[in-house]
Coordinates of C-alpha atoms in Angstrom, one line a residue:
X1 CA 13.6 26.2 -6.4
X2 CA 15.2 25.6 -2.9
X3 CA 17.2 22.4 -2.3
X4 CA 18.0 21.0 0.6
X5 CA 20.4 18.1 -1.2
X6 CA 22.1 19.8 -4.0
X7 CA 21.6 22.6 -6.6
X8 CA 19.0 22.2 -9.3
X9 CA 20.0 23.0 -13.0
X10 CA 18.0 21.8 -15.6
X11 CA 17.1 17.8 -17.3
X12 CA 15.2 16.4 -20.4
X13 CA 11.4 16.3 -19.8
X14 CA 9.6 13.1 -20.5
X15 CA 6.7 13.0 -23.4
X16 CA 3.4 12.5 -22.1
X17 CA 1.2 10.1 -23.1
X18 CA -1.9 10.9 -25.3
X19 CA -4.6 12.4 -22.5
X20 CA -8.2 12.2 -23.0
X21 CA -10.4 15.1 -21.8
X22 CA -11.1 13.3 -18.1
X23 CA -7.5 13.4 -17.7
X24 CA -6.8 9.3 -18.2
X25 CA -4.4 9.0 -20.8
X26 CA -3.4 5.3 -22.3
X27 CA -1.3 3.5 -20.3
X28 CA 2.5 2.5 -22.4
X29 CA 3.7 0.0 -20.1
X30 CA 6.9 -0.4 -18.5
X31 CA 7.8 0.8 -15.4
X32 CA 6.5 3.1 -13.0
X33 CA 8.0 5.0 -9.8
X34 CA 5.3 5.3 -7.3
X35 CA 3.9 8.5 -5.6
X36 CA 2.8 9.7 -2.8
X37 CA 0.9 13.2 -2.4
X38 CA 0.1 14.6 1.0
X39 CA -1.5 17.5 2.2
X40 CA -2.8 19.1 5.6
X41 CA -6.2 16.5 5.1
X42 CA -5.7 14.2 2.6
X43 CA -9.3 16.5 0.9
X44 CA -8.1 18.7 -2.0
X45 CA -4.5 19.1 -2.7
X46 CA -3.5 16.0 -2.0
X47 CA -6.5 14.5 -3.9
X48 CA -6.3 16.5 -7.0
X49 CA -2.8 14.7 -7.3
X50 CA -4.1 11.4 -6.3
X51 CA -6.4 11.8 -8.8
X52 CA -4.2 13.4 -11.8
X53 CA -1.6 10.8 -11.0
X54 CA -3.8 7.7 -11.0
X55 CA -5.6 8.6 -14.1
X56 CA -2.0 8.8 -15.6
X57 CA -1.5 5.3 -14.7
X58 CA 1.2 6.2 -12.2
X59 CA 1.0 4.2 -8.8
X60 CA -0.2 6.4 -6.2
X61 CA -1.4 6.7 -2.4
X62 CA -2.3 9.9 -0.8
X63 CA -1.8 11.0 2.9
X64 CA -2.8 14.2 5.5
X65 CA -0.1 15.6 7.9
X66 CA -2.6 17.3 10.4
X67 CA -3.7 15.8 13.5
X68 CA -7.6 16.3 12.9
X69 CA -9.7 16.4 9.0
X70 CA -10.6 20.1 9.0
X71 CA -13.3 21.3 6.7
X72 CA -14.4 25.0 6.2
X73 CA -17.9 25.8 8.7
X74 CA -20.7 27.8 8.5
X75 CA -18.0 30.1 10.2
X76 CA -14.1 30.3 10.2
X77 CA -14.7 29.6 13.7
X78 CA -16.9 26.7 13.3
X79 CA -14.8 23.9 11.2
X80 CA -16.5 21.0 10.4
X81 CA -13.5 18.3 12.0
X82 CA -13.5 14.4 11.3
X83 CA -10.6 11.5 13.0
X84 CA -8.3 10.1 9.9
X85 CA -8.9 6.4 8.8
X86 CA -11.8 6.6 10.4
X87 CA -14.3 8.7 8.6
X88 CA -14.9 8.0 5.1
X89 CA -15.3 10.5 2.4
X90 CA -18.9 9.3 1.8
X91 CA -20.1 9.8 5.7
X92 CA -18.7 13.5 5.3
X93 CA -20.3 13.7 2.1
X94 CA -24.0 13.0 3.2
X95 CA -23.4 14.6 6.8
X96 CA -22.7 17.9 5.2
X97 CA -25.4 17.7 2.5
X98 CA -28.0 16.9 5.5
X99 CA -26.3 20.0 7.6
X100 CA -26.7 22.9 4.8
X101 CA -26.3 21.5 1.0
X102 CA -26.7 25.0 -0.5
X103 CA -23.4 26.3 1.6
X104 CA -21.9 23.3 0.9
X105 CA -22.2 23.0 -2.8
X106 CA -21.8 26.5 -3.1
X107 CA -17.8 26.8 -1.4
X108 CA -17.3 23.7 -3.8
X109 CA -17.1 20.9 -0.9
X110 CA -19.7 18.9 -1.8
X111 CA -18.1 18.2 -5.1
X112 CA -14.9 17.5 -3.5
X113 CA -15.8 15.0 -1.3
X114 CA -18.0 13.3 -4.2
X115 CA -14.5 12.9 -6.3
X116 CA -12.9 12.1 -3.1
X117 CA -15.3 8.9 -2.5
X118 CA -14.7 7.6 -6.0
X119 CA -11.0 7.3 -5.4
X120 CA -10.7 5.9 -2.1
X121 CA -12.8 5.2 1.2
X122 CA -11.6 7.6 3.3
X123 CA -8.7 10.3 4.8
X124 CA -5.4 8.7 6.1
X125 CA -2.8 10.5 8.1
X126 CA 0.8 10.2 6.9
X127 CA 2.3 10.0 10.6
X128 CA 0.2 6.5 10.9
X129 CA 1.5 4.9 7.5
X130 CA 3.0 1.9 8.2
X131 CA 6.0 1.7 5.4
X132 CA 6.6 -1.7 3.6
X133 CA 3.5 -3.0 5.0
X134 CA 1.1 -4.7 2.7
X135 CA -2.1 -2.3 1.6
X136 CA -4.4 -4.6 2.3
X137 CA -8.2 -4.2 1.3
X138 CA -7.6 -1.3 -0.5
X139 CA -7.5 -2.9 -4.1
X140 CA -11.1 -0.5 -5.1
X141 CA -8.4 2.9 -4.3
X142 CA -7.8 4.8 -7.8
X143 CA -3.9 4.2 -8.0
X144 CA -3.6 0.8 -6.1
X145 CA -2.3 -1.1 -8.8
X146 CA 2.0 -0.7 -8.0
X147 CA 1.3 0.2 -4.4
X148 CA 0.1 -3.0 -2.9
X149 CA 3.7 -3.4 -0.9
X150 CA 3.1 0.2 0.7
X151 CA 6.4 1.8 -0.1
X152 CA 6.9 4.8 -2.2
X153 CA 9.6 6.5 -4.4
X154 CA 9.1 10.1 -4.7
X155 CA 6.7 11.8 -1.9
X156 CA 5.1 15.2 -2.9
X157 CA 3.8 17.7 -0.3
X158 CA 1.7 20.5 -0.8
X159 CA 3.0 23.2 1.7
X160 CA 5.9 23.6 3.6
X161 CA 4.2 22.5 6.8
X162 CA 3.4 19.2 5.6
X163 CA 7.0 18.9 4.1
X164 CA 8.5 19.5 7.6
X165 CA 5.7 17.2 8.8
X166 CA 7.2 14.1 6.6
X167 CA 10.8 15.1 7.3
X168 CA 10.6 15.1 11.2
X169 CA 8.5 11.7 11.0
X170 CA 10.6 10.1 8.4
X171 CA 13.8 11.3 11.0
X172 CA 11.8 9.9 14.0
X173 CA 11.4 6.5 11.9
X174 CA 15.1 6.0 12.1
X175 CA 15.4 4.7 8.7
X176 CA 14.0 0.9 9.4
X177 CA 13.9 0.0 5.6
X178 CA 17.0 1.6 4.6
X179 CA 15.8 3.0 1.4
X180 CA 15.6 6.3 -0.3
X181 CA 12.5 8.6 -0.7
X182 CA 12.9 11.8 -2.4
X183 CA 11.0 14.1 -0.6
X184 CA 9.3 17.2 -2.7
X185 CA 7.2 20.0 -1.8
X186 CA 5.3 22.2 -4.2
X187 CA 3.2 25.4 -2.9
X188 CA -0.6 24.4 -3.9
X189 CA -2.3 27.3 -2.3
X190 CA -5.1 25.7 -1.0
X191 CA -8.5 26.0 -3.1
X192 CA -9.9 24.3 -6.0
X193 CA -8.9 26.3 -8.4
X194 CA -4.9 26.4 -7.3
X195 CA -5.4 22.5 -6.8
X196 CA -6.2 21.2 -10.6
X197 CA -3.2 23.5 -11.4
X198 CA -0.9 21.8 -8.9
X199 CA -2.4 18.3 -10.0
X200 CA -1.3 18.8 -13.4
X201 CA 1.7 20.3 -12.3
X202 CA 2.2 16.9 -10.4
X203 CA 2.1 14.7 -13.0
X204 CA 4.3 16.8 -15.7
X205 CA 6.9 16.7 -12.7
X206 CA 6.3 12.6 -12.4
X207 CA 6.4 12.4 -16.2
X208 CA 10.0 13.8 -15.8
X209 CA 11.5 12.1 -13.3
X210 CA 10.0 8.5 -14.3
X211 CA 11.7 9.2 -17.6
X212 CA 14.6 9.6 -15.9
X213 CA 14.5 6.3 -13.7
X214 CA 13.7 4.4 -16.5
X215 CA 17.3 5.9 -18.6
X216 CA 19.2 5.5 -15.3
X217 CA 17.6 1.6 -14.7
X218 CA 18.2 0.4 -18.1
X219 CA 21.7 1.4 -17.0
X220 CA 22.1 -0.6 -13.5
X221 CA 19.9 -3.1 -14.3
X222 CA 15.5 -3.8 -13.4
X223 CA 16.2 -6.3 -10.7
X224 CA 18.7 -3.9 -8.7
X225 CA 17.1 -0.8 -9.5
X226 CA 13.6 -2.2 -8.5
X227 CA 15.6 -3.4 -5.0
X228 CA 15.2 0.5 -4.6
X229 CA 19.2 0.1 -2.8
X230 CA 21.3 2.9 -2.6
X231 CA 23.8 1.7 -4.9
X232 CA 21.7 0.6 -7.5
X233 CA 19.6 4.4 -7.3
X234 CA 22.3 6.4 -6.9
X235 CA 22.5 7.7 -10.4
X236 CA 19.1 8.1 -10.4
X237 CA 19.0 10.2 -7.3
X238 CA 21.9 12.6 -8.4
X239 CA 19.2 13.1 -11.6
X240 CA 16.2 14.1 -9.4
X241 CA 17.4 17.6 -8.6
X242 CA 18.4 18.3 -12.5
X243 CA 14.8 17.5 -12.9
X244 CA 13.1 19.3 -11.0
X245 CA 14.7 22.6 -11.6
X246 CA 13.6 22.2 -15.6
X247 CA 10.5 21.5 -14.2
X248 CA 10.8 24.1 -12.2
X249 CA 10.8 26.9 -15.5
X250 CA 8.2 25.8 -17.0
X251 CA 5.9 26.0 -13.3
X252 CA 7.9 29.4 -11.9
X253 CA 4.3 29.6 -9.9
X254 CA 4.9 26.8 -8.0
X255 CA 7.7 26.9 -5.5
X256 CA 9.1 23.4 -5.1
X257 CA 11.9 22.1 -2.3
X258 CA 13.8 19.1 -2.1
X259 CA 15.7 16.6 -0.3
X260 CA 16.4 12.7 -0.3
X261 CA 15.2 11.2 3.0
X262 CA 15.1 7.9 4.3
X263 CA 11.6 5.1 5.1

């Protein structure tokens, strides 16, 4: 694993909870750090992990980097594109089952999109998230629950693009909140298949490191710790590496880079 903050060695894992086949496991309580998982088009990668996380009752919103939605064509010249937050995953759904539903269900993106619309309306673009603000009318999104003042702890990207993406924004930002966000990205290579890996990657890696918060806020205290200040984190965020290179053995597949940034 590369880090951009520090060196990763190795931490305690956390136990997961008892999953049932559809991925939902119970839900023990207690607190949560809250995700955030973006991709190039807030479709699969970033999804899958929407998804995984959610059903492991982990607050969770989900994001695309890229400037467009683009969807695979009848040719690699011939994308199917859409505008972020304002196409929803249901319109994309039906237009593509009227345009050719055999090709569509054959390349696996009708099935996509139908888990897509079941966790939230529509595709969002990271680069026109406002941070801190209130997520208002979207209380029916898988992963809500946590979220609803729009700020997130630990960020996970799917490529290296879309980590560079968040970085350069987050820099252009300035820092208005003045508080921490570790940034993560994993290499998802981007198909179905290398998705559901990555999502359970994803929440094995959250399992982790909310074990961890939970140690290092016992520690410092809920009411500072869940002030998300720098002081009250900073044990916590000297952790995060340690974590992430164990996690990093037992998923040698999946590159993973790091660094603490600033909303």
């Amino acid at each position: 694993m590369d880090t951009a903050n520090g060196n990763a060695t190795t931490a305690s894992a956390a136990p997961a909870a008892l999953a049932q086949p559809n991925g939902h496991r119970e839900d023990p309580g207690g607190f949560k750090l809250k995700f955030c998982t973006v991709c190039a088009s807030n479709q699969n990668r970033s999804m899958e992990g929407h998804l995984r996380l959610a059903l492991a009752n982990y607050p969770v919103i989900s994001f695309g980097t890229g400037s467009l939605v683009r969807l695979p064509g009848p040719t690699i010249t011939q994308p199917n594109v859409y505008k972020f937050n304002e196409t929803s995953y249901d319109s994309i759904y039906r237009e593509l089952e009227a345009k050719d539903p055999r090709l569509y269900r054959a390349n696996g993106l009708l099935n996509m999109l139908g888990r897509n619309r079941n966790i939230k309306w529509g595709p969002e673009r990271w680069q026109d998230w406002q941070v801190g603000m209130p997520r208002v009318k979207k209380e029916t999104d898988k992963g809500f629950e946590g979220m609803e003042g729009g700020v997130a702890d630990i960020v996970i990207t799917c490529e290296e693009r879309c980590w560079d993406a968040v970085i350069d924004d987050l820099l252009n930002r300035g820092s208005p909140l003045n508080r921490a966000v570790h940034v993560i990205n994993i290499d998802i290579k981007d198909n179905h298949e290398e998705a559901s890996v990555g999502g359970k990657a994803m929440v094995d890696l959250a399992d982790s490191l909310n074990q961890v918060a939970k140690e290092e806020r016992e520690k410092v205290g809920a009411a500072a710790f869940d002030s998300g200040s720098g002081a009250a984190r900073a044990s916590f965020d000297e952790r995060v590496p340690e974590v992430i290179g164990e996690w990093q053995e037992r998923w040698p597949n999946l590159p993973a880079t790091w660094t603490l940034a600033w909303f």
